[in-house]
Amino acid sequence: MFGPFRLTNPLSGGLLWKIPWRLSRHQKYRHRNRLRAVDSVVATVDNALAKRGETMKKVVMWKAEMPTEQEMLPKDKYSVFDRKVKRYRKGIHKVPKWTRVSQRLNPPGF
Amino acid sequence: MPYFRITLMRSGIGMPQKVQGVLKALGLRKRMTTVYHPVSQSVAGQIMRIKELVDVKEMEHAVTKEQMREARRPDPGYYVERKGLAGDKLA
């Protein structure tokens, strides 16, 4: 009755998915806020180190290659590349732990 | 000496061991705990590992756990004008 392999409707076969295929606008709003929170953490760390005349490779690399929330395209904010999905895109809310991981870059051309 | 004020906003449950190890090393055991660490490259590297989970601010001074607790204490609603002395009643 309990446990990971219990008989639920999605597991007992068929096409029943309880996760909607797209994000609601409120999910998108909260997701943007989370992206901005990460940006502000990186900016704070960078400023604090710069005041002491120090840099750090991780921060420098992040700033060089990761787009900020404003710079990201809506496509990259709300969906990710997935080679198994038709047209190679799935909603970002299908990523495991998507509210606590950074997923900003996708393969060029997809 | 500047300090990072680090508050754990999102739990580390279910995150990789490296992330949970960093949380433990910084002293962040529960959500909403706040710790102060001096601004340095090693602490900055640790913050970068857990940047999705924490709120970070740069502060001039560190605040101890007791001071944080004292700041949360509500106003008692009274104040003592004068303390009675033990010998006053008899005199």
PDB file of C-alpha atoms in Angstrom:
ATOM      1  CA  MET A   1       0.000   0.000   0.000  1.00  0.00           C
ATOM      2  CA  PHE A   2       2.849   2.381   0.786  1.00  0.00           C
ATOM      3  CA  GLY A   3       6.379   2.710  -0.527  1.00  0.00           C
ATOM      4  CA  PRO A   4       7.925   3.681  -3.845  1.00  0.00           C
ATOM      5  CA  PHE A   5       6.293   0.963  -5.950  1.00  0.00           C
ATOM      6  CA  ARG A   6       2.723   1.291  -4.717  1.00  0.00           C
ATOM      7  CA  LEU A   7      -0.023   0.903  -7.266  1.00  0.00           C
ATOM      8  CA  THR A   8      -1.072   4.395  -8.259  1.00  0.00           C
ATOM      9  CA  ASN A   9      -2.890   5.515 -11.362  1.00  0.00           C
ATOM     10  CA  PRO A  10       0.181   6.932 -13.155  1.00  0.00           C
ATOM     11  CA  LEU A  11       2.212   3.808 -12.365  1.00  0.00           C
ATOM     12  CA  SER A  12      -0.373   1.235 -13.372  1.00  0.00           C
ATOM     13  CA  GLY A  13       0.218   2.016 -17.026  1.00  0.00           C
ATOM     14  CA  GLY A  14      -1.522   4.138 -19.562  1.00  0.00           C
ATOM     15  CA  LEU A  15      -1.087   7.802 -20.279  1.00  0.00           C
ATOM     16  CA  LEU A  16      -1.905   9.479 -17.024  1.00  0.00           C
ATOM     17  CA  TRP A  17       0.524  12.222 -16.098  1.00  0.00           C
ATOM     18  CA  LYS A  18      -0.298  14.444 -13.192  1.00  0.00           C
ATOM     19  CA  ILE A  19       2.375  17.041 -13.979  1.00  0.00           C
ATOM     20  CA  PRO A  20       0.939  19.509 -16.511  1.00  0.00           C
ATOM     21  CA  TRP A  21       3.074  19.927 -19.599  1.00  0.00           C
ATOM     22  CA  ARG A  22       3.552  23.665 -19.111  1.00  0.00           C
ATOM     23  CA  LEU A  23       4.103  25.954 -16.156  1.00  0.00           C
ATOM     24  CA  SER A  24       1.364  28.163 -14.790  1.00  0.00           C
ATOM     25  CA  ARG A  25       2.052  31.893 -14.797  1.00  0.00           C
ATOM     26  CA  HIS A  26       2.419  31.816 -11.010  1.00  0.00           C
ATOM     27  CA  GLN A  27       5.013  29.059 -11.246  1.00  0.00           C
ATOM     28  CA  LYS A  28       6.832  31.153 -13.849  1.00  0.00           C
ATOM     29  CA  TYR A  29       6.702  34.195 -11.564  1.00  0.00           C
ATOM     30  CA  ARG A  30       8.158  32.282  -8.618  1.00  0.00           C
ATOM     31  CA  HIS A  31      10.773  30.727 -10.883  1.00  0.00           C
ATOM     32  CA  ARG A  32      11.898  34.181 -12.063  1.00  0.00           C
ATOM     33  CA  ASN A  33      12.171  35.269  -8.443  1.00  0.00           C
ATOM     34  CA  ARG A  34      14.353  32.270  -7.673  1.00  0.00           C
ATOM     35  CA  LEU A  35      16.596  33.006 -10.661  1.00  0.00           C
ATOM     36  CA  ARG A  36      16.968  36.590  -9.450  1.00  0.00           C
ATOM     37  CA  ALA A  37      17.771  35.406  -5.927  1.00  0.00           C
ATOM     38  CA  VAL A  38      20.647  33.310  -7.269  1.00  0.00           C
ATOM     39  CA  ASP A  39      21.867  36.298  -9.307  1.00  0.00           C
ATOM     40  CA  SER A  40      21.867  38.462  -6.198  1.00  0.00           C
ATOM     41  CA  VAL A  41      23.807  35.874  -4.176  1.00  0.00           C
ATOM     42  CA  VAL A  42      26.495  35.718  -6.862  1.00  0.00           C
ATOM     43  CA  ALA A  43      26.614  39.531  -7.068  1.00  0.00           C
ATOM     44  CA  THR A  44      26.937  39.843  -3.276  1.00  0.00           C
ATOM     45  CA  VAL A  45      29.790  37.344  -3.147  1.00  0.00           C
ATOM     46  CA  ASP A  46      31.520  39.046  -6.067  1.00  0.00           C
ATOM     47  CA  ASN A  47      31.192  42.522  -4.514  1.00  0.00           C
ATOM     48  CA  ALA A  48      32.439  41.367  -1.126  1.00  0.00           C
ATOM     49  CA  LEU A  49      35.509  39.738  -2.644  1.00  0.00           C
ATOM     50  CA  ALA A  50      36.164  42.705  -4.952  1.00  0.00           C
ATOM     51  CA  LYS A  51      36.246  45.052  -1.940  1.00  0.00           C
ATOM     52  CA  ARG A  52      39.120  42.991  -0.559  1.00  0.00           C
ATOM     53  CA  GLY A  53      40.806  42.949  -3.948  1.00  0.00           C
ATOM     54  CA  GLU A  54      40.219  39.237  -4.433  1.00  0.00           C
ATOM     55  CA  THR A  55      38.590  37.246  -7.185  1.00  0.00           C
ATOM     56  CA  MET A  56      37.513  33.655  -7.397  1.00  0.00           C
ATOM     57  CA  LYS A  57      37.514  31.432 -10.435  1.00  0.00           C
ATOM     58  CA  LYS A  58      34.071  29.986  -9.769  1.00  0.00           C
ATOM     59  CA  VAL A  59      32.473  33.442  -9.533  1.00  0.00           C
ATOM     60  CA  VAL A  60      34.377  34.778 -12.544  1.00  0.00           C
ATOM     61  CA  MET A  61      33.374  31.783 -14.651  1.00  0.00           C
ATOM     62  CA  TRP A  62      29.750  32.024 -13.551  1.00  0.00           C
ATOM     63  CA  LYS A  63      29.599  35.699 -14.499  1.00  0.00           C
ATOM     64  CA  ALA A  64      31.330  35.050 -17.812  1.00  0.00           C
ATOM     65  CA  GLU A  65      29.209  32.182 -19.064  1.00  0.00           C
ATOM     66  CA  MET A  66      25.890  32.280 -17.211  1.00  0.00           C
ATOM     67  CA  PRO A  67      23.227  34.748 -18.367  1.00  0.00           C
ATOM     68  CA  THR A  68      21.385  36.703 -15.680  1.00  0.00           C
ATOM     69  CA  GLU A  69      17.632  36.468 -15.337  1.00  0.00           C
ATOM     70  CA  GLN A  70      17.126  39.587 -17.495  1.00  0.00           C
ATOM     71  CA  GLU A  71      19.418  38.295 -20.226  1.00  0.00           C
ATOM     72  CA  MET A  72      17.800  34.875 -20.490  1.00  0.00           C
ATOM     73  CA  LEU A  73      15.327  34.108 -23.225  1.00  0.00           C
ATOM     74  CA  PRO A  74      11.879  32.987 -22.055  1.00  0.00           C
ATOM     75  CA  LYS A  75      12.531  29.737 -23.895  1.00  0.00           C
ATOM     76  CA  ASP A  76      15.564  29.024 -21.721  1.00  0.00           C
ATOM     77  CA  LYS A  77      13.893  30.206 -18.525  1.00  0.00           C
ATOM     78  CA  TYR A  78      10.905  27.913 -18.713  1.00  0.00           C
ATOM     79  CA  SER A  79      12.094  24.912 -20.715  1.00  0.00           C
ATOM     80  CA  VAL A  80      15.181  22.740 -21.078  1.00  0.00           C
ATOM     81  CA  PHE A  81      16.738  20.632 -23.763  1.00  0.00           C
ATOM     82  CA  ASP A  82      15.857  16.955 -23.655  1.00  0.00           C
ATOM     83  CA  ARG A  83      16.916  14.590 -26.423  1.00  0.00           C
ATOM     84  CA  LYS A  84      14.115  12.144 -25.700  1.00  0.00           C
ATOM     85  CA  VAL A  85      11.281  14.612 -26.178  1.00  0.00           C
ATOM     86  CA  LYS A  86       9.672  15.515 -29.468  1.00  0.00           C
ATOM     87  CA  ARG A  87      11.160  18.826 -30.687  1.00  0.00           C
ATOM     88  CA  TYR A  88      13.834  18.470 -27.986  1.00  0.00           C
ATOM     89  CA  ARG A  89      12.248  20.671 -25.313  1.00  0.00           C
ATOM     90  CA  LYS A  90      10.463  19.939 -22.083  1.00  0.00           C
ATOM     91  CA  GLY A  91       9.194  22.173 -19.313  1.00  0.00           C
ATOM     92  CA  ILE A  92      11.770  23.059 -16.677  1.00  0.00           C
ATOM     93  CA  HIS A  93       9.396  21.788 -13.986  1.00  0.00           C
ATOM     94  CA  LYS A  94      10.076  18.250 -15.210  1.00  0.00           C
ATOM     95  CA  VAL A  95      13.689  18.533 -14.053  1.00  0.00           C
ATOM     96  CA  PRO A  96      14.244  16.776 -10.703  1.00  0.00           C
ATOM     97  CA  LYS A  97      14.554  19.325  -7.856  1.00  0.00           C
ATOM     98  CA  TRP A  98      14.023  22.101 -10.383  1.00  0.00           C
ATOM     99  CA  THR A  99      13.400  24.752  -7.716  1.00  0.00           C
ATOM    100  CA  ARG A 100      16.783  24.123  -6.130  1.00  0.00           C
ATOM    101  CA  VAL A 101      19.123  23.649  -9.096  1.00  0.00           C
ATOM    102  CA  SER A 102      20.507  26.093 -11.634  1.00  0.00           C
ATOM    103  CA  GLN A 103      19.698  25.129 -15.195  1.00  0.00           C
ATOM    104  CA  ARG A 104      20.358  28.095 -17.482  1.00  0.00           C
ATOM    105  CA  LEU A 105      22.310  26.949 -20.503  1.00  0.00           C
ATOM    106  CA  ASN A 106      21.139  24.665 -23.287  1.00  0.00           C
ATOM    107  CA  PRO A 107      22.979  23.215 -26.275  1.00  0.00           C
ATOM    108  CA  PRO A 108      23.396  25.798 -29.034  1.00  0.00           C
ATOM    109  CA  GLY A 109      20.842  25.419 -31.784  1.00  0.00           C
ATOM    110  CA  PHE A 110      18.250  23.675 -29.627  1.00  0.00           C
TER     111      PHE A 110
ATOM    112  CA  MET B   1      36.360  42.912   9.105  1.00  0.00           C
ATOM    113  CA  PRO B   2      33.469  42.102   6.741  1.00  0.00           C
ATOM    114  CA  TYR B   3      31.354  39.014   7.189  1.00  0.00           C
ATOM    115  CA  PHE B   4      28.923  37.040   5.077  1.00  0.00           C
ATOM    116  CA  ARG B   5      25.559  36.637   6.746  1.00  0.00           C
ATOM    117  CA  ILE B   6      24.312  33.318   5.350  1.00  0.00           C
ATOM    118  CA  THR B   7      20.730  32.177   5.934  1.00  0.00           C
ATOM    119  CA  LEU B   8      19.488  28.790   4.776  1.00  0.00           C
ATOM    120  CA  MET B   9      16.211  29.471   2.952  1.00  0.00           C
ATOM    121  CA  ARG B  10      15.722  26.140   1.193  1.00  0.00           C
ATOM    122  CA  SER B  11      16.384  22.781   2.780  1.00  0.00           C
ATOM    123  CA  GLY B  12      19.264  20.631   1.574  1.00  0.00           C
ATOM    124  CA  ILE B  13      17.230  17.426   1.860  1.00  0.00           C
ATOM    125  CA  GLY B  14      17.692  15.237  -1.192  1.00  0.00           C
ATOM    126  CA  MET B  15      20.559  17.301  -2.582  1.00  0.00           C
ATOM    127  CA  PRO B  16      23.899  15.639  -3.459  1.00  0.00           C
ATOM    128  CA  GLN B  17      26.232  14.715  -0.619  1.00  0.00           C
ATOM    129  CA  LYS B  18      28.658  17.489  -1.600  1.00  0.00           C
ATOM    130  CA  VAL B  19      25.951  20.110  -1.113  1.00  0.00           C
ATOM    131  CA  GLN B  20      24.810  18.648   2.187  1.00  0.00           C
ATOM    132  CA  GLY B  21      28.443  18.459   3.327  1.00  0.00           C
ATOM    133  CA  VAL B  22      28.925  22.165   2.611  1.00  0.00           C
ATOM    134  CA  LEU B  23      25.793  23.003   4.603  1.00  0.00           C
ATOM    135  CA  LYS B  24      27.123  21.002   7.520  1.00  0.00           C
ATOM    136  CA  ALA B  25      30.551  22.609   7.261  1.00  0.00           C
ATOM    137  CA  LEU B  26      29.041  26.102   7.349  1.00  0.00           C
ATOM    138  CA  GLY B  27      26.897  25.173  10.353  1.00  0.00           C
ATOM    139  CA  LEU B  28      23.555  25.369   8.538  1.00  0.00           C
ATOM    140  CA  ARG B  29      21.549  22.505   9.975  1.00  0.00           C
ATOM    141  CA  LYS B  30      17.947  23.651   9.688  1.00  0.00           C
ATOM    142  CA  ARG B  31      16.083  26.035   7.436  1.00  0.00           C
ATOM    143  CA  MET B  32      16.225  29.697   8.498  1.00  0.00           C
ATOM    144  CA  THR B  33      19.404  29.282  10.523  1.00  0.00           C
ATOM    145  CA  THR B  34      21.770  32.196  10.151  1.00  0.00           C
ATOM    146  CA  VAL B  35      25.542  31.989  10.420  1.00  0.00           C
ATOM    147  CA  TYR B  36      28.285  34.560  10.007  1.00  0.00           C
ATOM    148  CA  HIS B  37      31.529  33.741   8.253  1.00  0.00           C
ATOM    149  CA  PRO B  38      34.393  36.098   7.375  1.00  0.00           C
ATOM    150  CA  VAL B  39      34.636  37.177   3.747  1.00  0.00           C
ATOM    151  CA  SER B  40      37.245  34.938   2.181  1.00  0.00           C
ATOM    152  CA  GLN B  41      37.737  32.945  -0.960  1.00  0.00           C
ATOM    153  CA  SER B  42      37.141  29.627   0.753  1.00  0.00           C
ATOM    154  CA  VAL B  43      33.807  30.746   2.202  1.00  0.00           C
ATOM    155  CA  ALA B  44      32.880  32.290  -1.149  1.00  0.00           C
ATOM    156  CA  GLY B  45      33.516  28.940  -2.817  1.00  0.00           C
ATOM    157  CA  GLN B  46      31.279  27.214  -0.294  1.00  0.00           C
ATOM    158  CA  ILE B  47      28.526  29.767  -0.907  1.00  0.00           C
ATOM    159  CA  MET B  48      28.793  29.213  -4.659  1.00  0.00           C
ATOM    160  CA  ARG B  49      28.091  25.535  -4.094  1.00  0.00           C
ATOM    161  CA  ILE B  50      24.859  26.252  -2.181  1.00  0.00           C
ATOM    162  CA  LYS B  51      23.810  29.493  -3.900  1.00  0.00           C
ATOM    163  CA  GLU B  52      20.320  28.218  -4.751  1.00  0.00           C
ATOM    164  CA  LEU B  53      19.560  27.420  -1.122  1.00  0.00           C
ATOM    165  CA  VAL B  54      20.772  30.468   0.776  1.00  0.00           C
ATOM    166  CA  ASP B  55      20.331  34.187   1.207  1.00  0.00           C
ATOM    167  CA  VAL B  56      23.650  36.027   1.517  1.00  0.00           C
ATOM    168  CA  LYS B  57      24.381  39.533   2.696  1.00  0.00           C
ATOM    169  CA  GLU B  58      27.657  41.254   3.460  1.00  0.00           C
ATOM    170  CA  MET B  59      27.815  42.693   6.991  1.00  0.00           C
ATOM    171  CA  GLU B  60      30.401  44.819   8.794  1.00  0.00           C
ATOM    172  CA  HIS B  61      30.320  42.803  12.010  1.00  0.00           C
ATOM    173  CA  ALA B  62      29.456  39.288  13.009  1.00  0.00           C
ATOM    174  CA  VAL B  63      26.570  38.701  15.393  1.00  0.00           C
ATOM    175  CA  THR B  64      26.701  35.860  17.870  1.00  0.00           C
ATOM    176  CA  LYS B  65      23.896  33.399  18.416  1.00  0.00           C
ATOM    177  CA  GLU B  66      23.091  34.988  21.798  1.00  0.00           C
ATOM    178  CA  GLN B  67      22.837  38.478  20.275  1.00  0.00           C
ATOM    179  CA  MET B  68      20.488  37.197  17.540  1.00  0.00           C
ATOM    180  CA  ARG B  69      18.336  35.592  20.216  1.00  0.00           C
ATOM    181  CA  GLU B  70      18.309  38.795  22.274  1.00  0.00           C
ATOM    182  CA  ALA B  71      17.221  40.806  19.227  1.00  0.00           C
ATOM    183  CA  ARG B  72      14.217  38.497  18.761  1.00  0.00           C
ATOM    184  CA  ARG B  73      13.064  38.856  22.365  1.00  0.00           C
ATOM    185  CA  PRO B  74       9.746  40.753  22.483  1.00  0.00           C
ATOM    186  CA  ASP B  75       9.221  43.920  24.522  1.00  0.00           C
ATOM    187  CA  PRO B  76       8.211  42.866  28.076  1.00  0.00           C
ATOM    188  CA  GLY B  77       5.546  45.612  28.299  1.00  0.00           C
ATOM    189  CA  TYR B  78       6.848  47.173  31.522  1.00  0.00           C
ATOM    190  CA  TYR B  79       9.931  48.849  32.845  1.00  0.00           C
ATOM    191  CA  VAL B  80      11.400  48.966  36.341  1.00  0.00           C
ATOM    192  CA  GLU B  81      11.420  52.517  37.778  1.00  0.00           C
ATOM    193  CA  ARG B  82      13.294  51.736  40.928  1.00  0.00           C
ATOM    194  CA  LYS B  83      14.443  48.540  42.499  1.00  0.00           C
ATOM    195  CA  GLY B  84      13.329  47.986  46.088  1.00  0.00           C
ATOM    196  CA  LEU B  85      16.045  47.344  48.587  1.00  0.00           C
ATOM    197  CA  ALA B  86      15.889  44.484  51.024  1.00  0.00           C
ATOM    198  CA  GLY B  87      16.131  46.718  54.124  1.00  0.00           C
ATOM    199  CA  ASP B  88      13.627  49.427  52.994  1.00  0.00           C
ATOM    200  CA  LYS B  89      10.531  47.791  54.498  1.00  0.00           C
ATOM    201  CA  LEU B  90      11.856  47.741  58.032  1.00  0.00           C
ATOM    202  CA  ALA B  91      13.099  51.319  58.094  1.00  0.00           C
TER     203      ALA B  91
END
